Structures are given as C-alpha cells and as structure tokens.
Coordinates of C-alpha atoms in Angstrom, one line a residue:
M1 CA -13.0 25.0 16.3
M2 CA -13.6 22.2 13.8
T3 CA -16.0 22.5 10.9
T4 CA -16.7 20.5 7.8
S5 CA -17.6 21.9 4.4
T6 CA -18.7 20.3 1.2
N7 CA -17.4 21.2 -2.3
Q8 CA -20.6 21.1 -4.4
S9 CA -18.7 20.5 -7.6
D10 CA -17.0 17.3 -6.7
H11 CA -18.7 16.2 -3.5
V12 CA -15.5 16.1 -1.4
F13 CA -15.5 16.9 2.3
D14 CA -12.9 19.1 3.8
L15 CA -11.9 19.2 7.5
K16 CA -10.9 22.6 8.9
I17 CA -9.4 23.0 12.3
S18 CA -8.4 26.2 14.0
T19 CA -7.7 27.1 17.6
G20 CA -8.4 30.8 17.4
D21 CA -6.3 31.9 20.4
G22 CA -3.5 29.5 19.6
S23 CA -4.4 27.0 22.4
S24 CA -5.0 23.3 21.8
P25 CA -8.0 22.5 19.8
K26 CA -11.2 22.1 21.8
Y27 CA -14.1 19.7 21.0
S28 CA -17.6 20.9 21.2
Y29 CA -20.9 20.0 19.6
M30 CA -24.6 21.0 19.8
P31 CA -26.9 18.0 19.4
L32 CA -30.2 18.5 17.5
S33 CA -33.1 19.2 19.7
P34 CA -35.4 16.2 19.4
V35 CA -38.5 18.4 19.5
A36 CA -38.4 22.0 18.4
R37 CA -41.9 22.5 19.7
S38 CA -44.7 20.2 20.7
P39 CA -46.6 18.7 17.6
K40 CA -49.9 19.8 19.2
H41 CA -48.9 23.4 18.5
G42 CA -48.6 22.6 14.8
V43 CA -44.9 22.8 14.5
L44 CA -42.8 19.8 13.4
S45 CA -39.5 19.1 15.1
R46 CA -36.3 19.4 13.0
A47 CA -35.7 15.7 13.4
N48 CA -39.2 14.7 12.3
L49 CA -39.2 17.2 9.4
S50 CA -35.8 15.9 8.2
L51 CA -37.1 12.3 8.3
M52 CA -40.2 13.2 6.4
I53 CA -38.1 14.8 3.6
L54 CA -35.7 11.9 3.6
L55 CA -38.5 9.3 3.3
F56 CA -40.2 11.2 0.5
G57 CA -36.8 11.5 -1.3
V58 CA -36.1 7.8 -0.9
G59 CA -39.5 6.9 -2.2
V60 CA -39.1 9.1 -5.3
L61 CA -35.6 7.7 -6.0
L62 CA -36.6 4.1 -5.7
G63 CA -39.9 4.6 -7.5
G64 CA -41.1 1.0 -7.6
M65 CA -40.5 0.5 -3.9
S66 CA -44.0 1.5 -3.0
N67 CA -47.3 2.0 -4.7
H68 CA -47.9 5.1 -2.6
L69 CA -45.0 7.0 -4.2
R70 CA -45.1 7.6 -7.9
L71 CA -42.7 9.3 -10.2
P72 CA -44.2 11.8 -12.7
K73 CA -44.8 10.6 -16.2
A74 CA -42.2 11.4 -18.8
P75 CA -43.2 14.1 -21.3
E76 CA -44.7 12.8 -24.5
S77 CA -42.6 15.0 -26.8
V78 CA -38.8 15.5 -26.7
P79 CA -37.1 18.8 -27.6
K80 CA -35.5 18.6 -31.1
T81 CA -32.8 21.2 -30.7
H82 CA -29.5 20.1 -29.6
D83 CA -29.0 22.8 -27.0
S84 CA -32.3 22.0 -25.2
V85 CA -31.6 18.3 -24.9
P86 CA -30.3 17.4 -21.4
K87 CA -26.8 16.0 -21.4
I88 CA -27.1 12.4 -20.1
N89 CA -24.9 9.3 -20.1
R90 CA -26.4 6.9 -22.6
F91 CA -24.7 4.0 -20.8
H92 CA -26.0 5.0 -17.4
P93 CA -27.4 1.8 -15.6
S94 CA -30.8 3.5 -15.1
L95 CA -31.1 3.6 -18.9
R96 CA -30.3 -0.1 -19.5
K97 CA -33.1 -2.2 -20.8
D98 CA -32.9 -4.7 -18.0
D99 CA -33.7 -1.9 -15.5
A100 CA -37.1 -1.6 -17.2
D101 CA -38.2 -5.1 -16.4
D102 CA -40.2 -6.3 -13.4
S103 CA -37.2 -7.8 -11.5
L104 CA -36.2 -6.8 -8.0
K105 CA -33.0 -4.7 -7.9
V106 CA -30.7 -3.6 -5.1
A107 CA -30.6 0.0 -4.0
F108 CA -27.8 0.7 -1.5
L109 CA -28.6 2.5 1.8
M110 CA -25.1 3.6 2.5
S111 CA -23.9 5.2 5.7
F112 CA -21.0 5.6 8.1
P113 CA -22.1 3.6 11.2
N114 CA -24.4 5.4 13.7
S115 CA -25.9 7.7 11.0
G116 CA -29.5 6.4 11.2
T117 CA -29.4 3.5 8.7
S118 CA -31.4 1.1 10.8
Y119 CA -33.9 3.7 11.8
T120 CA -34.3 4.8 8.2
S121 CA -34.9 1.2 7.1
R122 CA -37.5 0.7 9.8
L123 CA -39.2 3.9 8.8
V124 CA -39.4 2.7 5.2
R125 CA -40.8 -0.7 6.3
T126 CA -43.4 1.0 8.5
V127 CA -44.6 3.5 5.9
T128 CA -44.6 1.3 2.9
G129 CA -45.4 -2.1 4.4
H130 CA -42.5 -3.6 2.3
N131 CA -39.5 -5.4 3.6
T132 CA -36.0 -4.0 3.3
A133 CA -32.6 -5.8 3.1
S134 CA -29.2 -5.8 4.6
N135 CA -25.7 -7.0 3.9
Y136 CA -25.5 -8.2 7.4
G137 CA -27.7 -11.3 7.7
L138 CA -26.0 -12.2 10.9
E139 CA -28.0 -9.4 12.6
T140 CA -31.4 -10.6 11.3
P141 CA -31.7 -14.4 11.4
G142 CA -34.8 -16.3 10.6
E143 CA -36.7 -18.6 12.9
D144 CA -34.3 -21.4 12.2
G145 CA -31.3 -19.2 13.1
K146 CA -30.2 -18.9 9.4
S147 CA -30.0 -15.7 7.4
A148 CA -32.7 -15.4 4.7
P149 CA -31.2 -14.5 1.3
V150 CA -33.3 -12.2 -0.9
F151 CA -32.3 -13.8 -4.2
D152 CA -32.2 -17.6 -4.9
F153 CA -29.2 -17.0 -7.2
S154 CA -27.2 -15.1 -4.6
P155 CA -27.1 -17.1 -1.3
E156 CA -24.4 -14.8 0.1
G157 CA -26.5 -11.7 0.2
P158 CA -28.2 -9.4 0.5
F159 CA -30.6 -10.7 3.2
W160 CA -34.1 -9.8 4.3
S161 CA -34.1 -7.3 7.2
Q162 CA -37.2 -8.8 8.8
P163 CA -37.5 -12.4 7.6
T164 CA -40.0 -13.4 10.2
D165 CA -42.4 -10.4 10.3
A166 CA -45.6 -11.5 8.6
R167 CA -47.0 -7.9 8.7
I168 CA -44.7 -6.7 5.9
T169 CA -44.5 -8.0 2.3
R170 CA -41.4 -9.0 0.4
P171 CA -41.3 -6.9 -2.8
T172 CA -40.8 -8.8 -6.0
K173 CA -40.0 -5.9 -8.3
G174 CA -38.7 -2.4 -8.2
Y175 CA -35.8 -1.4 -5.9
L176 CA -35.0 -3.0 -2.6
L177 CA -33.4 -0.7 0.0
T178 CA -30.3 -2.5 1.2
K179 CA -28.2 -1.5 4.3
T180 CA -24.4 -1.4 3.9
H181 CA -21.7 0.3 5.9
C182 CA -18.9 -0.5 3.4
G183 CA -15.4 -0.4 4.8
G184 CA -12.9 1.9 6.7
R185 CA -15.2 2.1 9.8
C186 CA -13.6 0.0 12.6
D187 CA -13.5 1.2 16.2
K188 CA -10.2 1.4 18.2
C189 CA -8.1 0.1 15.4
S190 CA -4.8 0.8 13.6
T191 CA -4.4 2.6 10.3
D192 CA -3.9 -0.7 8.4
K193 CA -7.4 -1.6 9.4
Y194 CA -9.2 1.5 8.3
I195 CA -7.3 2.9 5.4
E196 CA -9.1 1.9 2.1
T197 CA -8.7 2.4 -1.6
H198 CA -11.8 2.9 -3.7
Q199 CA -11.5 -0.7 -4.9
T200 CA -11.4 -2.2 -1.4
F201 CA -14.1 0.1 -0.2
L202 CA -16.4 -1.1 -3.0
Q203 CA -15.6 -4.7 -2.1
R204 CA -16.7 -4.0 1.5
C205 CA -19.9 -2.4 0.3
L206 CA -20.9 -5.7 -1.3
E207 CA -20.1 -8.0 1.6
G208 CA -21.2 -8.9 5.2
E209 CA -21.4 -11.8 7.6
Y210 CA -24.4 -14.2 7.6
T211 CA -25.5 -17.4 9.3
T212 CA -26.0 -20.7 7.4
G213 CA -26.0 -24.4 8.1
D214 CA -22.7 -26.2 8.7
G215 CA -23.8 -29.5 7.1
S216 CA -24.1 -31.3 10.4
G217 CA -27.3 -29.8 11.8
G218 CA -25.6 -26.8 13.4
L219 CA -24.9 -23.2 12.3
Q220 CA -21.9 -21.4 11.1
V221 CA -21.0 -17.7 10.4
L222 CA -19.6 -16.9 7.0
R223 CA -18.6 -13.8 5.1
G224 CA -20.6 -13.4 1.9
H225 CA -20.2 -11.2 -1.2
Y226 CA -22.5 -10.5 -4.1
D227 CA -22.0 -9.0 -7.5
K228 CA -21.9 -5.3 -8.0
S229 CA -24.1 -5.5 -11.1
M230 CA -27.0 -6.2 -8.8
V231 CA -26.8 -2.6 -7.5
R232 CA -28.8 -0.1 -9.5
K233 CA -29.4 2.9 -7.2
A234 CA -28.2 4.3 -3.8
V235 CA -29.3 6.4 -0.9
H236 CA -26.2 8.1 0.8
L237 CA -27.0 9.1 4.4
I238 CA -24.8 11.9 5.9
R239 CA -25.0 12.7 9.6
D240 CA -23.5 15.7 11.3
P241 CA -19.9 14.5 12.1
F242 CA -19.9 15.8 15.7
D243 CA -23.1 14.0 16.5
N244 CA -21.8 10.9 14.7
I245 CA -18.6 10.7 16.7
V246 CA -20.4 11.2 20.0
S247 CA -22.9 8.5 19.0
R248 CA -20.1 6.1 18.4
F249 CA -19.0 6.7 22.0
H250 CA -22.6 6.0 23.2
L251 CA -22.6 2.7 21.2
A252 CA -19.3 1.6 22.8
H253 CA -20.8 2.5 26.2
K254 CA -23.9 0.4 25.3
H255 CA -21.8 -2.6 24.3
S256 CA -19.9 -2.3 27.6
E257 CA -23.1 -2.2 29.6
R258 CA -24.3 -5.4 27.8
R259 CA -21.0 -7.2 28.5
K260 CA -21.0 -5.8 32.1
E261 CA -17.5 -4.2 31.6
L262 CA -17.5 -2.4 34.9
K263 CA -14.0 -1.0 34.6
F264 CA -14.8 0.7 31.2
L265 CA -18.1 2.1 32.6
A266 CA -16.4 3.5 35.6
K267 CA -13.5 5.0 33.6
Y268 CA -15.7 6.5 30.8
P269 CA -19.0 7.7 32.3
K270 CA -21.7 9.1 29.9
S271 CA -20.5 12.7 30.3
K272 CA -18.4 15.3 28.6
E273 CA -15.4 14.3 30.7
G274 CA -16.0 10.6 30.0
F275 CA -16.1 11.2 26.3
R276 CA -12.9 13.3 26.3
D277 CA -11.1 10.6 28.3
F278 CA -12.3 7.9 26.0
C279 CA -11.1 9.8 22.9
K280 CA -7.8 10.7 24.6
D281 CA -7.0 7.1 25.5
I282 CA -7.8 5.8 22.0
G283 CA -5.6 8.6 20.5
M284 CA -2.7 7.6 22.7
E285 CA -3.0 3.9 21.9
F286 CA -2.4 4.4 18.2
R287 CA -0.6 7.8 18.2
S288 CA 2.9 6.5 17.4
E289 CA 1.6 4.5 14.4
E290 CA -0.6 7.3 13.1
K291 CA 2.2 9.9 13.5
H292 CA 4.5 7.9 11.2
S293 CA 1.7 7.1 8.7
K294 CA 1.9 8.7 5.3
F295 CA -1.8 9.3 5.5
F296 CA -1.4 11.7 8.5
D297 CA 2.0 13.1 7.4
D298 CA 0.8 16.5 6.3
F299 CA -1.6 17.3 9.1
F300 CA -0.9 15.1 12.2
D301 CA 0.4 18.0 14.3
E302 CA -2.8 20.0 13.6
V303 CA -5.2 17.2 14.6
K304 CA -3.3 15.3 17.4
N305 CA -5.1 17.2 20.2
V306 CA -8.5 16.9 18.7
P307 CA -10.6 14.3 20.6
C308 CA -11.1 11.2 18.5
Y309 CA -9.2 12.7 15.6
A310 CA -8.9 9.3 13.9
D311 CA -12.7 8.9 13.9
F312 CA -13.0 12.2 12.0
F313 CA -10.4 11.0 9.5
K314 CA -12.5 7.7 9.0
Y315 CA -15.7 9.8 8.6
L316 CA -14.1 12.0 5.9
Q317 CA -12.5 9.1 4.1
W318 CA -15.7 7.1 4.2
H319 CA -17.9 9.7 2.6
N320 CA -15.3 10.6 0.0
L321 CA -15.1 7.0 -1.0
A322 CA -18.8 6.6 -0.9
F323 CA -19.2 9.4 -3.5
T324 CA -16.4 7.7 -5.6
T325 CA -18.1 4.3 -5.4
T326 CA -21.5 5.5 -6.6
W327 CA -19.7 7.5 -9.4
D328 CA -17.7 4.4 -10.4
L329 CA -20.9 2.3 -10.4
G330 CA -22.7 4.9 -12.5
I331 CA -25.9 4.7 -10.4
P332 CA -28.4 7.4 -9.5
T333 CA -27.8 8.5 -5.9
M334 CA -29.7 10.6 -3.4

C-alpha cells in the first residue's frame, strides 16, 4: 500500500510504501465520486463543495481580485503588550508600501500538472468576471496569433488567459491569478530532465513559451521569463497523488488520440491493465539510469515495482520545492 502524509510543521510530504504480505507493491486508488448525491436532494457533491471552498479561499487571499469578496477591516486598536502582539515578519512582501498601491500584482496559481489549474482559473473567471493570466502564452494566443502580455514593461510574461473574450474584464489593480507549473514535471524523461534544485525550480516558475512576431510578418515561439519581484502571493493546489498519476495517463492517452497513434492506443487501452502496462514500460525504459542515480540510491529497491514510481517521485519533489519557493519569496500562500 502506498500513502502520503504531510508534516504540518515544515510542509514536507513523505511517501510510505509497504507490501503487507511481503509481495510486490500493488497500485490501487479510489477516484472521488463526481456526485455524492443529486443536488436536487440538497446535498452537495464532494467535488463541488471542495471547489466552493477553494474559490472562497482564493478570493479572500487575493482580496482585490473581485469586488464580491472583501477582507474584514483591520482592528482600529492594536494590543500594547508584547506578548499579545502577533509575531510577524516586518519585511514580508505583503507589508511593503508598494503592495498598498493600486497597481496589478501577480499571484501564482501553482500546481503539479493535471491538478485542476485550468479548471480553477476558468472557475475564477466565471464567478468574478475578471480575466486571469498564465505563464504559457503559447496556449492562449490572441486573434493575431500572438500571445498577449499583461504588463507593457514585461513582454515575456505573464500573459492573459483569455485575450479575446470580451465578456470578461482585465483587472488593473489587486492580484492577478497566474497559472504556473514550475519545473520537474516532464513525462517519460530521464532524471537529468526532472531533478531540480530550489533555484532552478523557481526559475521554471517564472517562465514559459509564448508566441510573438518574427519581424517578417510571421510568428515565432520563444521562451520568456519575468522578474520574481512581480510575484506577491500564491495559491498552491494539491491533488490526491493517485488521482494525479492516473490523470497523467489519461492525458497521454488524449494526446495519442489527437495524433492518431494507433499503436499506443492499442497497447495501452483506458483500463487498469492499460495503465499498469503503460507505467511498467516507462519504468523499464529509465530503470537502469534511475537505479544508479544518487537520488534513488536509498530507496530504489522499495519503489521499483510500484507503477509509475518516477511520477510519484516527481510529485513529491514538486510539492516540496513549491513550499520552499513560496517560503524563499516570502509571500502569503494558500
């Protein structure tokens, strides 16, 4: 059985694997039921309730994102005794004077891929009527095929998520929810492609591909990067790891269907067996390299029979580095 646990004191995920009867580790998961009971009976589904709570939390954290969500006013009087005064960091970005102005500031929407980032962004746009942003302008070009930068002074990102949708407004102040997947998240890749330090991970959080003119009337794709000082808050999405890994298989399947890769689709059908075969083949492809990697040195024998074990490693590394990144930036995070 494989489980994950969170250390509340330092926000570090631990992966625990046990076979119980001594046999090879087995993979199993239980997806969330999309509807616990029909809404007409007055009972919300777990998924809908979670989304409602998430949306409310995002609104409270970002504050200026929407006029519909307001933070409570600060108390008029401050306690005078030292013991009753909350311990705060005087140099925290949220206390800087330039955060109190009317300018638009970036709030990361951070997630390991296939954790609901795009859905969360769409939900925020629908409820607030305000546009969101993304590091990946290549995914959301304007009518001219070019990515639309949010800031004139930062043409390399971030970019408007829906640059052509006239039904939503582009906020000019407050905090702009900005999608980023950071680094260490590649599919079917070797360790040198997904092992990150906290410095390289932060670099990936601030970059993405975008489309711009090539100077001769055509278009070109470039990789852009913006300054970390633009980031003032963050929302850190965490999805159940078992659901997340299975979802990555579904995404690979979707891409293969789009490219009409009939061999892949026949070999890895959308079934438990197809998923296991998919994971097994990926594991065998990079097993020799990972076995001799110092990053797997202490626990490779324990995880080598776990389906898609490298994806679980990427998942754990990603979230640990995400916590480190927001801590290093010194920004309020939900």
